[in-house]
mmCIF file of C-alpha atoms in Angstrom:
data_model
loop_
_atom_site.group_PDB
_atom_site.id
_atom_site.type_symbol
_atom_site.label_atom_id
_atom_site.label_comp_id
_atom_site.label_asym_id
_atom_site.label_seq_id
_atom_site.Cartn_x
_atom_site.Cartn_y
_atom_site.Cartn_z
ATOM 1 C CA UNK A 1 -24.180 -28.414 17.343
ATOM 2 C CA UNK A 2 -20.722 -27.532 15.995
ATOM 3 C CA UNK A 3 -20.671 -27.094 12.165
ATOM 4 C CA UNK A 4 -17.344 -27.303 9.891
ATOM 5 C CA UNK A 5 -15.992 -24.583 8.023
ATOM 6 C CA UNK A 6 -16.038 -25.226 4.729
ATOM 7 C CA UNK A 7 -11.888 -25.780 3.221
ATOM 8 C CA UNK A 8 -12.360 -22.632 1.172
ATOM 9 C CA UNK A 9 -13.034 -20.511 4.251
ATOM 10 C CA UNK A 10 -10.391 -21.537 6.099
ATOM 11 C CA UNK A 11 -7.701 -21.136 3.438
ATOM 12 C CA UNK A 12 -9.440 -17.543 3.189
ATOM 13 C CA UNK A 13 -9.367 -16.779 7.491
ATOM 14 C CA UNK A 14 -6.030 -18.090 6.997
ATOM 15 C CA UNK A 15 -4.526 -16.193 4.135
ATOM 16 C CA UNK A 16 -6.078 -13.369 5.583
ATOM 17 C CA UNK A 17 -4.658 -13.440 9.280
ATOM 18 C CA UNK A 18 -1.492 -14.040 7.538
ATOM 19 C CA UNK A 19 -1.575 -11.281 5.114
ATOM 20 C CA UNK A 20 -2.634 -8.518 7.973
ATOM 21 C CA UNK A 21 0.287 -9.678 10.094
ATOM 22 C CA UNK A 22 2.435 -9.148 7.249
ATOM 23 C CA UNK A 23 1.353 -5.860 5.787
ATOM 24 C CA UNK A 24 2.058 -4.619 9.330
ATOM 25 C CA UNK A 25 5.900 -4.715 8.576
ATOM 26 C CA UNK A 26 5.572 -3.527 4.780
ATOM 27 C CA UNK A 27 4.667 0.101 4.827
ATOM 28 C CA UNK A 28 7.455 0.566 7.736
ATOM 29 C CA UNK A 29 9.998 -1.234 6.188
ATOM 30 C CA UNK A 30 9.563 0.621 2.662
ATOM 31 C CA UNK A 31 9.371 3.736 4.345
ATOM 32 C CA UNK A 32 12.396 3.179 6.950
ATOM 33 C CA UNK A 33 14.554 1.896 4.065
ATOM 34 C CA UNK A 34 14.218 5.471 2.383
ATOM 35 C CA UNK A 35 14.235 7.652 6.046
ATOM 36 C CA UNK A 36 17.719 5.420 6.661
ATOM 37 C CA UNK A 37 18.896 6.655 3.518
ATOM 38 C CA UNK A 38 18.121 9.929 3.759
ATOM 39 C CA UNK A 39 19.661 10.379 7.175
ATOM 40 C CA UNK A 40 22.997 8.898 5.612
ATOM 41 C CA UNK A 41 23.067 10.917 3.482
ATOM 42 C CA UNK A 42 22.787 14.188 5.486
ATOM 43 C CA UNK A 43 25.769 12.391 7.811
ATOM 44 C CA UNK A 44 27.919 11.911 4.450
ATOM 45 C CA UNK A 45 27.486 15.256 3.411
ATOM 46 C CA UNK A 46 27.766 16.996 6.858
ATOM 47 C CA UNK A 47 29.492 15.087 9.305
ATOM 48 C CA UNK A 48 27.436 15.605 12.060
ATOM 49 C CA UNK A 49 27.369 13.010 14.503
ATOM 50 C CA UNK A 50 23.588 13.364 15.158
ATOM 51 C CA UNK A 51 22.993 11.788 11.455
ATOM 52 C CA UNK A 52 25.465 9.353 12.110
ATOM 53 C CA UNK A 53 23.280 8.134 15.117
ATOM 54 C CA UNK A 54 19.948 8.615 13.679
ATOM 55 C CA UNK A 55 21.006 6.475 10.682
ATOM 56 C CA UNK A 56 21.781 3.965 13.461
ATOM 57 C CA UNK A 57 18.978 3.960 15.188
ATOM 58 C CA UNK A 58 16.602 3.881 12.201
ATOM 59 C CA UNK A 59 18.724 1.459 10.054
ATOM 60 C CA UNK A 60 18.077 -1.369 13.256
ATOM 61 C CA UNK A 61 14.102 -0.721 13.270
ATOM 62 C CA UNK A 62 14.057 -0.916 9.560
ATOM 63 C CA UNK A 63 16.424 -4.434 9.706
ATOM 64 C CA UNK A 64 13.923 -5.340 11.982
ATOM 65 C CA UNK A 65 10.918 -4.917 10.069
ATOM 66 C CA UNK A 66 12.425 -6.419 7.133
ATOM 67 C CA UNK A 67 13.516 -9.702 8.750
ATOM 68 C CA UNK A 68 9.492 -9.648 10.282
ATOM 69 C CA UNK A 69 8.171 -8.969 6.561
ATOM 70 C CA UNK A 70 10.340 -11.609 4.913
ATOM 71 C CA UNK A 71 9.493 -14.232 7.606
ATOM 72 C CA UNK A 72 5.719 -13.388 7.038
ATOM 73 C CA UNK A 73 5.647 -12.960 3.402
ATOM 74 C CA UNK A 74 7.510 -16.549 2.922
ATOM 75 C CA UNK A 75 4.467 -18.093 4.558
ATOM 76 C CA UNK A 76 2.211 -16.254 2.166
ATOM 77 C CA UNK A 77 4.464 -17.765 -0.832
ATOM 78 C CA UNK A 78 3.575 -21.074 0.501
ATOM 79 C CA UNK A 79 -0.192 -20.328 0.894
ATOM 80 C CA UNK A 80 -0.250 -19.621 -2.905
ATOM 81 C CA UNK A 81 0.487 -22.879 -3.631
ATOM 82 C CA UNK A 82 -0.973 -24.977 -0.562
ATOM 83 C CA UNK A 83 -4.485 -22.975 -0.130
ATOM 84 C CA UNK A 84 -4.721 -21.709 -3.454
ATOM 85 C CA UNK A 85 -2.980 -24.393 -5.183
ATOM 86 C CA UNK A 86 -5.750 -24.686 -8.201
ATOM 87 C CA UNK A 87 -5.566 -20.929 -8.487
ATOM 88 C CA UNK A 88 -2.029 -21.114 -8.662
ATOM 89 C CA UNK A 89 -2.154 -23.573 -11.382
ATOM 90 C CA UNK A 90 -4.660 -21.968 -13.564
ATOM 91 C CA UNK A 91 -3.327 -18.335 -13.497
ATOM 92 C CA UNK A 92 0.375 -19.461 -12.541
ATOM 93 C CA UNK A 93 1.777 -18.216 -16.333
ATOM 94 C CA UNK A 94 0.813 -15.166 -15.654
ATOM 95 C CA UNK A 95 -0.023 -14.424 -11.854
ATOM 96 C CA UNK A 96 3.456 -16.037 -10.968
ATOM 97 C CA UNK A 97 5.808 -13.717 -13.232
ATOM 98 C CA UNK A 98 5.672 -10.648 -11.178
ATOM 99 C CA UNK A 99 6.063 -13.073 -7.890
ATOM 100 C CA UNK A 100 9.207 -14.491 -9.422
ATOM 101 C CA UNK A 101 10.589 -10.715 -10.246
ATOM 102 C CA UNK A 102 9.793 -9.608 -6.856
ATOM 103 C CA UNK A 103 11.223 -12.843 -5.672
ATOM 104 C CA UNK A 104 14.370 -11.667 -7.307
ATOM 105 C CA UNK A 105 14.191 -8.151 -6.495
ATOM 106 C CA UNK A 106 13.553 -8.842 -2.404
ATOM 107 C CA UNK A 107 15.554 -11.775 -1.573
ATOM 108 C CA UNK A 108 19.009 -11.277 -3.754
ATOM 109 C CA UNK A 109 18.685 -7.705 -4.805
ATOM 110 C CA UNK A 110 17.779 -6.206 -1.723
ATOM 111 C CA UNK A 111 19.515 -8.978 0.660
ATOM 112 C CA UNK A 112 23.116 -8.566 -1.285
ATOM 113 C CA UNK A 113 22.641 -4.337 -0.514
ATOM 114 C CA UNK A 114 21.479 -5.093 2.763
ATOM 115 C CA UNK A 115 24.129 -7.063 3.793
ATOM 116 C CA UNK A 116 26.840 -4.931 1.998
ATOM 117 C CA UNK A 117 25.195 -1.919 4.289
ATOM 118 C CA UNK A 118 24.945 -3.948 7.375
ATOM 119 C CA UNK A 119 28.647 -5.189 7.390
ATOM 120 C CA UNK A 120 29.876 -2.382 5.076
ATOM 121 C CA UNK A 121 30.130 0.515 8.058
ATOM 122 C CA UNK A 122 34.354 0.237 8.529
ATOM 123 C CA UNK A 123 35.141 -1.659 5.024
ATOM 124 C CA UNK A 124 33.368 0.753 2.209
ATOM 125 C CA UNK A 125 34.148 4.292 1.287
ATOM 126 C CA UNK A 126 31.616 6.116 2.976
ATOM 127 C CA UNK A 127 29.561 7.276 0.033
ATOM 128 C CA UNK A 128 29.684 3.678 -1.657
ATOM 129 C CA UNK A 129 28.304 2.498 1.992
ATOM 130 C CA UNK A 130 25.404 5.514 1.564
ATOM 131 C CA UNK A 131 24.583 4.372 -2.215
ATOM 132 C CA UNK A 132 24.043 0.807 -0.471
ATOM 133 C CA UNK A 133 21.092 1.807 1.557
ATOM 134 C CA UNK A 134 19.738 3.500 -1.278
ATOM 135 C CA UNK A 135 20.161 0.739 -3.661
ATOM 136 C CA UNK A 136 17.665 -1.219 -0.809
ATOM 137 C CA UNK A 137 15.443 1.722 -0.530
ATOM 138 C CA UNK A 138 14.690 1.551 -4.435
ATOM 139 C CA UNK A 139 14.626 -2.567 -3.972
ATOM 140 C CA UNK A 140 11.909 -2.234 -1.545
ATOM 141 C CA UNK A 141 9.715 -0.134 -3.845
ATOM 142 C CA UNK A 142 10.404 -2.412 -6.629
ATOM 143 C CA UNK A 143 9.622 -5.111 -4.670
ATOM 144 C CA UNK A 144 6.035 -3.526 -3.411
ATOM 145 C CA UNK A 145 5.351 -2.766 -7.326
ATOM 146 C CA UNK A 146 5.968 -6.289 -8.608
ATOM 147 C CA UNK A 147 3.170 -7.488 -5.608
ATOM 148 C CA UNK A 148 0.681 -4.986 -6.398
ATOM 149 C CA UNK A 149 1.015 -5.737 -10.030
ATOM 150 C CA UNK A 150 0.401 -8.997 -9.520
ATOM 151 C CA UNK A 151 -2.947 -7.790 -7.568
ATOM 152 C CA UNK A 152 -3.851 -5.829 -10.070
ATOM 153 C CA UNK A 153 -3.877 -8.276 -12.839
ATOM 154 C CA UNK A 154 -6.024 -10.498 -10.420
ATOM 155 C CA UNK A 155 -8.543 -7.066 -10.152
ATOM 156 C CA UNK A 156 -7.958 -6.337 -13.987
ATOM 157 C CA UNK A 157 -6.567 -8.961 -16.047
ATOM 158 C CA UNK A 158 -4.667 -7.690 -19.132
ATOM 159 C CA UNK A 159 -2.031 -8.863 -21.395
ATOM 160 C CA UNK A 160 -3.160 -12.329 -21.547
ATOM 161 C CA UNK A 161 -5.102 -14.764 -24.215
ATOM 162 C CA UNK A 162 -6.831 -18.098 -23.263
ATOM 163 C CA UNK A 163 -5.172 -21.243 -24.594
ATOM 164 C CA UNK A 164 -6.534 -24.250 -24.138
ATOM 165 C CA UNK A 165 -8.859 -22.933 -21.344
ATOM 166 C CA UNK A 166 -5.851 -21.724 -19.270
ATOM 167 C CA UNK A 167 -4.754 -17.836 -19.407
ATOM 168 C CA UNK A 168 -1.094 -17.283 -20.850
ATOM 169 C CA UNK A 169 1.027 -14.105 -20.808
ATOM 170 C CA UNK A 170 1.134 -12.593 -23.845
ATOM 171 C CA UNK A 171 2.548 -8.819 -23.010
ATOM 172 C CA UNK A 172 4.096 -8.551 -19.489
ATOM 173 C CA UNK A 173 4.973 -4.572 -20.057
ATOM 174 C CA UNK A 174 0.870 -4.414 -20.133
ATOM 175 C CA UNK A 175 0.592 -6.459 -16.875
ATOM 176 C CA UNK A 176 3.369 -4.103 -15.184
ATOM 177 C CA UNK A 177 2.154 -0.739 -16.301
ATOM 178 C CA UNK A 178 -1.481 -1.005 -16.506
ATOM 179 C CA UNK A 179 -3.471 2.098 -14.726
ATOM 180 C CA UNK A 180 -4.713 -0.496 -11.877
ATOM 181 C CA UNK A 181 -1.358 -1.122 -10.946
ATOM 182 C CA UNK A 182 0.018 2.366 -11.312
ATOM 183 C CA UNK A 183 -2.321 3.822 -9.492
ATOM 184 C CA UNK A 184 -2.272 1.181 -6.553
ATOM 185 C CA UNK A 185 1.542 1.734 -6.144
ATOM 186 C CA UNK A 186 1.168 5.195 -5.978
ATOM 187 C CA UNK A 187 -1.717 4.882 -3.080
ATOM 188 C CA UNK A 188 0.511 2.288 -1.496
ATOM 189 C CA UNK A 189 3.796 3.898 -1.539
ATOM 190 C CA UNK A 190 2.527 7.450 -0.501
ATOM 191 C CA UNK A 191 0.704 5.292 2.585
ATOM 192 C CA UNK A 192 3.841 3.734 3.219
ATOM 193 C CA UNK A 193 5.775 7.154 3.672
ATOM 194 C CA UNK A 194 3.338 8.889 5.919
ATOM 195 C CA UNK A 195 2.964 5.259 8.115
ATOM 196 C CA UNK A 196 6.617 5.707 8.218
ATOM 197 C CA UNK A 197 6.512 9.551 9.115
ATOM 198 C CA UNK A 198 4.338 8.802 11.756
ATOM 199 C CA UNK A 199 6.173 6.226 13.356
ATOM 200 C CA UNK A 200 9.443 9.007 13.532
ATOM 201 C CA UNK A 201 7.497 11.389 15.067
ATOM 202 C CA UNK A 202 5.828 9.422 17.204
ATOM 203 C CA UNK A 203 9.076 8.348 18.763
ATOM 204 C CA UNK A 204 11.074 10.887 17.979
#
């Protein structure tokens, strides 16, 4: 006899699977952006061809991971509104703020500098072109931090007050800088660069 799964269980499975696949690309995107920036800096300073070719190689892998991370991340955004619509309505005033900041960082800040870096090899001065990938790397770190701040708020809600049965944001700085978010960011970013280092070592 078959028993139907509860909608909540289905939503959990679907979101869990999406998150697992999304997070395959997140640590590699963060670390490869920084590694590519470091390699291009070495090329700009030394003019050695080996650094130029390494920058191109790891830059391509970074871009592939970035695209896959964005695609799977968009699916997550839809699931927040569809699978967990009641939750999103309840805490949207607070939970939505760091998510919106992450979207601005990822889709406007990062994508602008990625475009300049991808298509500016023969058009921008070398130092300015190198600065673009450093800005991309900064964007990946900031993007990760805002997501972790949203997640940390779910574990340790701060900076809000209850108003007519719904939490209302009172201090966005407290949401961003609470210890849970800071320690989560240190853990996740360290893990990202360890993962990226393992990938580079394994391929190299």
